[in-house]
Amino acid sequence: MAATSRARRTTKKPQDLLAQGVAAGNSEALVRRDLRDLAPYIPIDPPEVLSQETGLPPGRIIKLDGNENPYGPSPKARAALASLDSAHLYPDPEQRELRRALAGHLGVAAEHIVAGSGSDDLLDLLARLTLEPGEGVINCEPTFGMYRFVAELQGAQVTEVPRQADYEVDVEAVARAVNGRTKLLFLASPNNPTGNLLSQEQLKMLLGLGVLVVVDEAYVEFSGTPGFASLVPSQPNLAVLRTFSKWAGLAGLRVGYGIFSPAIAARLMQIKQPYNVNVAAQAAAIASLNDTQHLLRNVERLVRERERLYRGLGRLPFLEVLPSRANFVLCRLLRGRADQVYRRLRGRGIFVRYFDTPLLRQHLRISAGTRRQTDAVVAALEEIGREL
Ligand SMILES: Cc1ncc(COP(=O)(O)O)c(C=O)c1O
């Protein structure tokens, strides 16, 4: 009896340890243990930070690191933002007008559609909706870093199935990696950063695996293909994500959307933050859908510039450039070190994307921008290349 009560007195419950930790000023003790080693998503910096770093005025910064659209919002979207008179009111939590406009744009019923604060929001919501701790996600590296991040945030187990040497998805290896705990497969098409598309045959085989296949089409408007949104009504385990950030020039407003089975869409509507797409974003997105001619002309200009960038970089003997169906190209350095070239470009006010990961350590991803920006980055790389 005495021994038991002594044991009781000396065995600290986890809450006591937590309280002690917090009392000692260690608020880190409050953080979920499985998140303490979470690898962060590495985002890019805005122009004012880059301007401060380089000492150059923001107008002199050449920003080709975020696959943003240098032409910005369409005239109708700008007008909608300028005349916005509802900033003091909460937005429609059901996103009725935006979902209706998207339904018309896509030719898919509104019950399939959910909008988010960027497609990042929808990636996060999908992970929250489907993943229990320890459940499986398949990711095909090299690809967009957000997939691993949102999965790990839910405590899911991420299995990497590397792409083939030509960056095609290794469908057979994905099939082998699926097990009873696998819930989600994330695929970008065009893929970021490799720029290649998933084929309809590959998708069909992957849909047969019975997991939720999330095809992220952030760049589909630059690809010359219609993408897979129209397949969703007949494929309950397919989800397609899109965004206004790239083709419509609204990255800063954060508005994306997804096309899902009605059951998944209804659940996403249930768990999302009620006001996840703000009034400015909803107004600009709807206006963009009424100004597609203008926006698609800008898309064409960017596609032409992507091809100029591809040819310009391709002429430099120290680079191998990959063909791309998105608004960026990936190149591999055959000489020198990519991190050093990246820093030297940065020193000149030219910002491109460098990934410090095993598969991409010798690569740089460069966004398609204006003609002047393409000329500047190609000329700078030509000079830097001579010194390697
Ligand atoms: C493949 C891919 N998906 C999603 C996103 C995020 O898009 P959004 O701005 O809509 O969150 C990006 C952004 O670069 C991306 O490359």
Short mmCIF file of C-alpha atoms and ligand atoms in Angstrom, two decimals:
data_model
loop_
_atom_site.label_atom_id
_atom_site.label_comp_id
_atom_site.label_asym_id
_atom_site.label_seq_id
_atom_site.Cartn_x
_atom_site.Cartn_y
_atom_site.Cartn_z
CA MET A 1 0.00 0.00 0.00
CA ALA A 2 2.72 2.41 1.10
CA ALA A 3 4.86 1.38 -1.89
CA THR A 4 1.93 2.02 -4.25
CA SER A 5 1.22 5.51 -2.92
CA ARG A 6 4.94 6.35 -3.11
CA ALA A 7 4.93 5.18 -6.71
CA ARG A 8 1.86 7.31 -7.30
CA ARG A 9 3.60 10.32 -5.87
CA THR A 10 6.74 9.86 -7.94
CA THR A 11 5.22 8.84 -11.32
CA LYS A 12 4.63 12.07 -13.19
CA LYS A 13 1.74 12.11 -15.61
CA PRO A 14 2.48 13.50 -19.08
CA GLN A 15 0.27 16.55 -18.29
CA ASP A 16 2.46 17.30 -15.25
CA LEU A 17 5.60 17.17 -17.35
CA LEU A 18 3.94 19.43 -19.90
CA ALA A 19 2.84 21.90 -17.21
CA GLN A 20 6.36 21.89 -15.76
CA GLY A 21 7.84 22.48 -19.18
CA VAL A 22 5.49 25.36 -19.90
CA ALA A 23 6.04 26.85 -16.43
CA ALA A 24 9.80 26.72 -17.07
CA GLY A 25 9.24 28.85 -20.16
CA ASN A 26 9.46 26.00 -22.65
CA SER A 27 6.39 26.58 -24.79
CA GLU A 28 7.88 24.19 -27.36
CA ALA A 29 6.62 21.49 -24.94
CA LEU A 30 3.09 22.31 -26.18
CA VAL A 31 3.90 21.38 -29.77
CA ARG A 32 2.82 17.97 -31.10
CA ARG A 33 5.84 15.71 -30.73
CA ASP A 34 5.52 14.33 -34.25
CA LEU A 35 5.76 17.87 -35.64
CA ARG A 36 8.96 18.84 -33.90
CA ASP A 37 11.11 17.45 -36.71
CA LEU A 38 8.75 18.42 -39.54
CA ALA A 39 10.76 19.53 -42.59
CA PRO A 40 9.47 22.99 -43.53
CA TYR A 41 8.15 23.93 -46.96
CA ILE A 42 10.67 26.42 -48.36
CA PRO A 43 8.76 29.36 -49.85
CA ILE A 44 10.04 32.26 -51.96
CA ASP A 45 10.47 35.87 -50.83
CA PRO A 46 8.49 38.89 -52.11
CA PRO A 47 10.15 41.62 -54.27
CA GLU A 48 10.60 44.10 -51.40
CA VAL A 49 12.71 41.57 -49.48
CA LEU A 50 14.73 40.78 -52.60
CA SER A 51 15.15 44.48 -53.21
CA GLN A 52 16.46 44.99 -49.68
CA GLU A 53 18.87 42.08 -50.07
CA THR A 54 20.33 43.31 -53.34
CA GLY A 55 20.07 47.06 -52.79
CA LEU A 56 18.29 47.30 -56.16
CA PRO A 57 14.93 49.09 -56.51
CA PRO A 58 12.01 46.59 -56.76
CA GLY A 59 11.54 47.55 -60.44
CA ARG A 60 15.07 46.29 -61.24
CA ILE A 61 14.50 42.87 -59.65
CA ILE A 62 14.06 40.07 -62.18
CA LYS A 63 11.80 37.64 -60.38
CA LEU A 64 11.70 34.28 -62.12
CA ASP A 65 11.54 32.07 -59.03
CA GLY A 66 7.80 31.65 -58.38
CA ASN A 67 6.21 30.82 -61.74
CA GLU A 68 4.14 33.97 -61.28
CA ASN A 69 2.51 35.80 -64.15
CA PRO A 70 4.36 39.06 -64.96
CA TYR A 71 1.24 40.50 -66.69
CA GLY A 72 -0.82 40.35 -63.49
CA PRO A 73 -4.63 40.46 -63.25
CA SER A 74 -6.84 41.06 -66.29
CA PRO A 75 -8.41 44.53 -66.80
CA LYS A 76 -11.80 43.21 -65.63
CA ALA A 77 -10.23 41.72 -62.49
CA ARG A 78 -8.45 45.02 -61.78
CA ALA A 79 -11.74 46.89 -62.21
CA ALA A 80 -13.54 44.45 -59.90
CA LEU A 81 -10.87 44.99 -57.25
CA ALA A 82 -10.97 48.77 -57.64
CA SER A 83 -14.75 48.88 -57.23
CA LEU A 84 -15.00 46.32 -54.43
CA ASP A 85 -17.48 47.62 -51.86
CA SER A 86 -17.85 44.60 -49.59
CA ALA A 87 -14.49 44.39 -47.82
CA HIS A 88 -16.26 45.02 -44.49
CA LEU A 89 -18.50 41.96 -44.92
CA TYR A 90 -17.63 38.27 -44.69
CA PRO A 91 -17.45 36.45 -47.99
CA ASP A 92 -20.01 33.84 -49.04
CA PRO A 93 -18.98 30.69 -47.14
CA GLU A 94 -20.67 28.58 -49.84
CA GLN A 95 -18.74 30.41 -52.60
CA ARG A 96 -21.99 30.26 -54.61
CA GLU A 97 -21.24 32.80 -57.32
CA LEU A 98 -17.65 31.66 -57.81
CA ARG A 99 -18.60 27.97 -57.94
CA ARG A 100 -21.38 28.73 -60.44
CA ALA A 101 -18.96 30.69 -62.62
CA LEU A 102 -16.42 27.86 -62.41
CA ALA A 103 -19.10 25.31 -63.30
CA GLY A 104 -19.83 27.33 -66.46
CA HIS A 105 -16.13 27.67 -67.24
CA LEU A 106 -15.42 23.96 -66.82
CA GLY A 107 -18.70 22.41 -67.96
CA VAL A 108 -18.87 20.47 -64.68
CA ALA A 109 -21.71 20.85 -62.13
CA ALA A 110 -21.05 23.16 -59.16
CA GLU A 111 -21.56 20.28 -56.70
CA HIS A 112 -18.14 18.98 -57.86
CA ILE A 113 -16.31 22.25 -57.17
CA VAL A 114 -14.72 23.73 -54.04
CA ALA A 115 -12.59 26.89 -53.97
CA GLY A 116 -9.72 27.54 -51.62
CA SER A 117 -7.19 30.10 -50.54
CA GLY A 118 -4.89 28.99 -53.35
CA SER A 119 -4.72 25.37 -54.39
CA ASP A 120 -2.35 24.95 -51.43
CA ASP A 121 -5.43 25.30 -49.22
CA LEU A 122 -7.14 22.45 -51.09
CA LEU A 123 -4.05 20.23 -50.81
CA ASP A 124 -4.09 20.82 -47.08
CA LEU A 125 -7.86 20.22 -46.84
CA LEU A 126 -7.60 16.97 -48.81
CA ALA A 127 -4.87 15.73 -46.48
CA ARG A 128 -6.91 16.70 -43.41
CA LEU A 129 -10.03 15.07 -44.81
CA THR A 130 -8.49 11.74 -45.73
CA LEU A 131 -5.36 11.00 -43.73
CA GLU A 132 -5.22 9.45 -40.29
CA PRO A 133 -1.82 9.25 -38.56
CA GLY A 134 0.29 6.49 -40.08
CA GLU A 135 -1.78 6.20 -43.26
CA GLY A 136 0.03 6.26 -46.55
CA VAL A 137 0.65 8.84 -49.26
CA ILE A 138 2.57 8.27 -52.46
CA ASN A 139 4.68 11.07 -53.86
CA CYS A 140 6.65 10.98 -57.10
CA GLU A 141 9.82 13.03 -56.72
CA PRO A 142 11.03 15.34 -58.03
CA THR A 143 7.77 17.22 -57.62
CA PHE A 144 6.04 20.06 -55.79
CA GLY A 145 7.18 20.16 -52.14
CA MET A 146 3.74 20.91 -50.73
CA TYR A 147 2.51 17.31 -51.14
CA ARG A 148 4.95 15.87 -48.63
CA PHE A 149 4.45 18.84 -46.33
CA VAL A 150 0.64 18.58 -46.05
CA ALA A 151 0.83 14.80 -45.64
CA GLU A 152 3.42 14.98 -42.88
CA LEU A 153 1.39 17.66 -41.13
CA GLN A 154 -1.31 15.00 -40.69
CA GLY A 155 1.19 12.43 -39.43
CA ALA A 156 0.89 10.38 -42.62
CA GLN A 157 3.59 8.09 -43.94
CA VAL A 158 4.99 9.36 -47.25
CA THR A 159 6.40 6.78 -49.67
CA GLU A 160 8.58 8.23 -52.38
CA VAL A 161 8.34 6.58 -55.79
CA PRO A 162 11.00 8.38 -57.84
CA ARG A 163 10.14 9.35 -61.40
CA GLN A 164 12.02 7.64 -64.21
CA ALA A 165 15.15 9.16 -65.78
CA ASP A 166 12.93 11.10 -68.24
CA TYR A 167 10.74 12.22 -65.30
CA GLU A 168 7.77 10.11 -66.40
CA VAL A 169 5.77 8.68 -63.50
CA ASP A 170 6.85 5.08 -62.86
CA VAL A 171 3.33 3.65 -62.91
CA GLU A 172 4.40 0.09 -62.13
CA ALA A 173 6.51 1.18 -59.17
CA VAL A 174 3.57 3.25 -57.87
CA ALA A 175 1.34 0.16 -58.16
CA ARG A 176 3.89 -1.88 -56.19
CA ALA A 177 4.09 0.81 -53.49
CA VAL A 178 0.33 0.85 -52.82
CA ASN A 179 -0.76 -1.15 -49.79
CA GLY A 180 -3.82 -1.41 -47.56
CA ARG A 181 -2.91 1.80 -45.74
CA THR A 182 -2.38 3.96 -48.85
CA LYS A 183 -4.98 6.71 -49.21
CA LEU A 184 -3.60 9.36 -51.55
CA LEU A 185 -1.41 9.69 -54.61
CA PHE A 186 -0.30 13.22 -55.48
CA LEU A 187 0.71 14.04 -59.07
CA ALA A 188 1.27 17.38 -60.72
CA SER A 189 0.55 17.64 -64.46
CA PRO A 190 2.41 19.51 -65.84
CA ASN A 191 4.81 18.54 -63.11
CA ASN A 192 6.64 21.17 -61.11
CA PRO A 193 9.62 21.42 -61.61
CA THR A 194 10.10 19.05 -64.57
CA GLY A 195 7.34 20.48 -66.79
CA ASN A 196 6.09 17.16 -68.24
CA LEU A 197 2.51 15.90 -68.47
CA LEU A 198 0.78 12.82 -67.14
CA SER A 199 -0.80 10.87 -69.99
CA GLN A 200 -4.40 9.70 -70.05
CA GLU A 201 -3.20 6.06 -70.19
CA GLN A 202 -1.01 6.55 -67.11
CA LEU A 203 -3.89 8.19 -65.26
CA LYS A 204 -6.28 5.37 -66.16
CA MET A 205 -3.88 2.79 -64.75
CA LEU A 206 -3.32 4.82 -61.59
CA LEU A 207 -7.07 5.29 -61.02
CA GLY A 208 -7.37 1.50 -61.04
CA LEU A 209 -5.28 1.32 -57.87
CA GLY A 210 -8.26 2.41 -55.79
CA VAL A 211 -6.56 5.28 -53.94
CA LEU A 212 -7.58 8.93 -54.27
CA VAL A 213 -5.51 10.27 -57.20
CA VAL A 214 -4.98 14.02 -56.86
CA VAL A 215 -3.90 15.55 -60.16
CA ASP A 216 -2.63 19.05 -59.54
CA GLU A 217 -3.11 21.08 -62.72
CA ALA A 218 -1.74 24.42 -61.52
CA TYR A 219 -0.08 24.91 -64.96
CA VAL A 220 -2.56 23.19 -67.27
CA GLU A 221 -3.47 26.41 -69.11
CA PHE A 222 0.11 26.57 -70.45
CA SER A 223 0.11 22.96 -71.59
CA GLY A 224 -2.06 23.07 -74.71
CA THR A 225 -4.16 20.22 -73.28
CA PRO A 226 -7.61 20.38 -71.64
CA GLY A 227 -6.47 18.46 -68.55
CA PHE A 228 -8.54 15.91 -66.69
CA ALA A 229 -11.30 17.92 -64.97
CA SER A 230 -13.99 16.52 -67.29
CA LEU A 231 -13.19 12.96 -66.12
CA VAL A 232 -14.04 13.68 -62.49
CA PRO A 233 -17.84 13.10 -62.72
CA SER A 234 -17.21 9.53 -63.92
CA GLN A 235 -14.19 8.81 -61.67
CA PRO A 236 -15.02 9.10 -57.96
CA ASN A 237 -11.38 8.55 -56.90
CA LEU A 238 -10.03 11.39 -59.07
CA ALA A 239 -9.54 14.94 -57.77
CA VAL A 240 -8.21 17.72 -60.03
CA LEU A 241 -6.79 20.94 -58.57
CA ARG A 242 -6.38 24.24 -60.39
CA THR A 243 -5.46 27.79 -59.52
CA PHE A 244 -5.87 31.42 -60.57
CA SER A 245 -2.27 32.09 -59.47
CA LYS A 246 -0.56 31.30 -62.76
CA TRP A 247 -2.70 31.81 -65.88
CA ALA A 248 -4.89 34.53 -64.30
CA GLY A 249 -2.12 36.43 -62.49
CA LEU A 250 -3.76 36.34 -59.06
CA ALA A 251 -1.06 34.60 -56.98
CA GLY A 252 -1.14 37.30 -54.32
CA LEU A 253 -4.89 37.03 -53.81
CA ARG A 254 -4.70 33.28 -53.10
CA VAL A 255 -7.49 31.62 -55.01
CA GLY A 256 -7.59 28.10 -56.36
CA TYR A 257 -10.19 25.40 -56.79
CA GLY A 258 -10.67 21.70 -57.15
CA ILE A 259 -13.02 19.34 -58.94
CA PHE A 260 -14.04 16.36 -56.83
CA SER A 261 -16.72 13.70 -56.54
CA PRO A 262 -19.82 15.29 -54.96
CA ALA A 263 -19.20 13.29 -51.75
CA ILE A 264 -15.62 14.55 -51.34
CA ALA A 265 -16.64 18.09 -52.33
CA ALA A 266 -19.42 18.12 -49.70
CA ARG A 267 -16.98 16.94 -47.01
CA LEU A 268 -14.41 19.55 -48.02
CA MET A 269 -17.10 22.24 -47.78
CA GLN A 270 -17.88 20.90 -44.30
CA ILE A 271 -14.31 20.98 -42.93
CA LYS A 272 -12.91 24.10 -44.63
CA GLN A 273 -12.66 27.39 -42.78
CA PRO A 274 -16.03 29.02 -43.53
CA TYR A 275 -14.56 32.14 -45.14
CA ASN A 276 -11.49 30.59 -46.76
CA VAL A 277 -11.72 32.64 -49.99
CA ASN A 278 -11.83 36.35 -49.26
CA VAL A 279 -14.12 38.84 -51.02
CA ALA A 280 -11.35 40.39 -53.14
CA ALA A 281 -10.19 36.97 -54.31
CA GLN A 282 -13.74 35.86 -55.16
CA ALA A 283 -14.47 39.07 -57.08
CA ALA A 284 -11.19 38.96 -59.02
CA ALA A 285 -11.59 35.26 -59.84
CA ILE A 286 -15.14 35.76 -61.18
CA ALA A 287 -14.01 38.77 -63.22
CA SER A 288 -11.10 36.72 -64.61
CA LEU A 289 -13.54 34.08 -65.81
CA ASN A 290 -15.28 36.89 -67.72
CA ASP A 291 -11.98 38.00 -69.25
CA THR A 292 -10.54 34.72 -70.45
CA GLN A 293 -9.73 36.01 -73.94
CA HIS A 294 -7.39 38.61 -72.50
CA LEU A 295 -5.84 36.20 -70.03
CA LEU A 296 -5.33 33.45 -72.59
CA ARG A 297 -3.50 35.92 -74.83
CA ASN A 298 -1.07 36.48 -71.95
CA VAL A 299 -0.79 32.71 -71.55
CA GLU A 300 0.18 32.51 -75.25
CA ARG A 301 2.79 35.21 -74.74
CA LEU A 302 4.25 33.28 -71.81
CA VAL A 303 4.29 30.05 -73.79
CA ARG A 304 6.20 31.84 -76.56
CA GLU A 305 8.59 33.22 -73.98
CA ARG A 306 9.03 29.77 -72.41
CA GLU A 307 10.09 28.51 -75.84
CA ARG A 308 12.51 31.44 -76.29
CA LEU A 309 13.93 30.73 -72.85
CA TYR A 310 14.26 27.04 -73.74
CA ARG A 311 16.13 27.85 -76.95
CA GLY A 312 18.27 30.60 -75.37
CA LEU A 313 19.37 28.42 -72.47
CA GLY A 314 19.78 25.44 -74.79
CA ARG A 315 22.50 27.32 -76.66
CA LEU A 316 24.64 27.56 -73.51
CA PRO A 317 27.04 24.61 -73.51
CA PHE A 318 27.05 24.17 -69.73
CA LEU A 319 23.27 23.68 -69.49
CA GLU A 320 20.92 20.87 -70.40
CA VAL A 321 17.37 22.22 -70.67
CA LEU A 322 14.22 20.15 -70.36
CA PRO A 323 11.24 20.74 -72.66
CA SER A 324 8.31 22.03 -70.62
CA ARG A 325 4.51 22.29 -70.90
CA ALA A 326 4.25 24.80 -68.02
CA ASN A 327 5.38 28.43 -67.54
CA PHE A 328 8.93 27.52 -66.51
CA VAL A 329 11.85 25.39 -67.62
CA LEU A 330 14.18 23.19 -65.61
CA CYS A 331 17.84 23.07 -66.52
CA ARG A 332 20.68 20.91 -65.33
CA LEU A 333 24.20 22.22 -65.00
CA LEU A 334 26.76 20.11 -66.79
CA ARG A 335 29.61 22.18 -65.32
CA GLY A 336 30.00 24.17 -62.10
CA ARG A 337 27.65 24.08 -59.14
CA ALA A 338 23.98 25.09 -59.32
CA ASP A 339 23.95 26.65 -55.83
CA GLN A 340 26.85 28.91 -56.78
CA VAL A 341 25.31 29.93 -60.10
CA TYR A 342 22.05 30.59 -58.26
CA ARG A 343 23.84 32.90 -55.81
CA ARG A 344 25.67 34.71 -58.59
CA LEU A 345 22.39 35.35 -60.39
CA ARG A 346 20.94 36.58 -57.10
CA GLY A 347 23.83 39.00 -56.73
CA ARG A 348 22.77 40.52 -60.07
CA GLY A 349 19.15 40.86 -58.98
CA ILE A 350 17.99 37.80 -60.95
CA PHE A 351 16.01 35.33 -58.87
CA VAL A 352 15.45 31.75 -60.03
CA ARG A 353 14.55 28.64 -58.03
CA TYR A 354 17.21 26.40 -56.55
CA PHE A 355 16.22 23.24 -54.68
CA ASP A 356 18.67 21.87 -52.16
CA THR A 357 17.43 18.28 -52.54
CA PRO A 358 19.33 15.17 -53.66
CA LEU A 359 17.53 14.89 -57.02
CA LEU A 360 17.73 18.57 -57.97
CA ARG A 361 20.98 19.83 -56.48
CA GLN A 362 22.47 20.46 -59.95
CA HIS A 363 19.33 22.09 -61.38
CA LEU A 364 17.77 25.53 -61.65
CA ARG A 365 14.12 26.20 -62.43
CA ILE A 366 13.48 29.43 -64.30
CA SER A 367 10.02 30.94 -64.84
CA ALA A 368 8.90 32.28 -68.20
CA GLY A 369 8.63 36.06 -67.85
CA THR A 370 8.69 39.03 -70.17
CA ARG A 371 10.96 39.24 -73.22
CA ARG A 372 13.29 41.57 -71.36
CA GLN A 373 13.52 39.18 -68.42
CA THR A 374 14.31 36.22 -70.67
CA ASP A 375 17.06 38.20 -72.41
CA ALA A 376 18.51 39.28 -69.05
CA VAL A 377 18.63 35.81 -67.51
CA VAL A 378 20.07 34.19 -70.65
CA ALA A 379 22.73 36.93 -70.97
CA ALA A 380 23.66 36.63 -67.28
CA LEU A 381 23.94 32.86 -67.49
CA GLU A 382 26.04 33.13 -70.62
CA GLU A 383 28.50 35.37 -68.76
CA ILE A 384 28.53 33.24 -65.62
CA GLY A 385 28.95 30.10 -67.74
CA ARG A 386 32.14 31.47 -69.34
CA GLU A 387 33.74 31.63 -65.91
CA LEU A 388 32.84 28.09 -64.81
C1 LIG B 1 2.23 22.21 -58.80
C2 LIG B 1 1.73 23.34 -57.96
N1 LIG B 1 0.59 23.21 -57.31
C3 LIG B 1 0.09 24.20 -56.55
C4 LIG B 1 0.76 25.38 -56.41
C5 LIG B 1 0.21 26.42 -55.50
O1 LIG B 1 -0.70 27.19 -56.14
P1 LIG B 1 -1.58 28.25 -55.37
O2 LIG B 1 -0.93 29.57 -55.57
O3 LIG B 1 -2.92 28.14 -56.01
O4 LIG B 1 -1.63 27.84 -53.92
C6 LIG B 1 1.96 25.59 -57.08
C7 LIG B 1 2.67 26.86 -56.91
O5 LIG B 1 3.75 27.08 -57.35
C8 LIG B 1 2.47 24.53 -57.86
O6 LIG B 1 3.64 24.64 -58.48
#
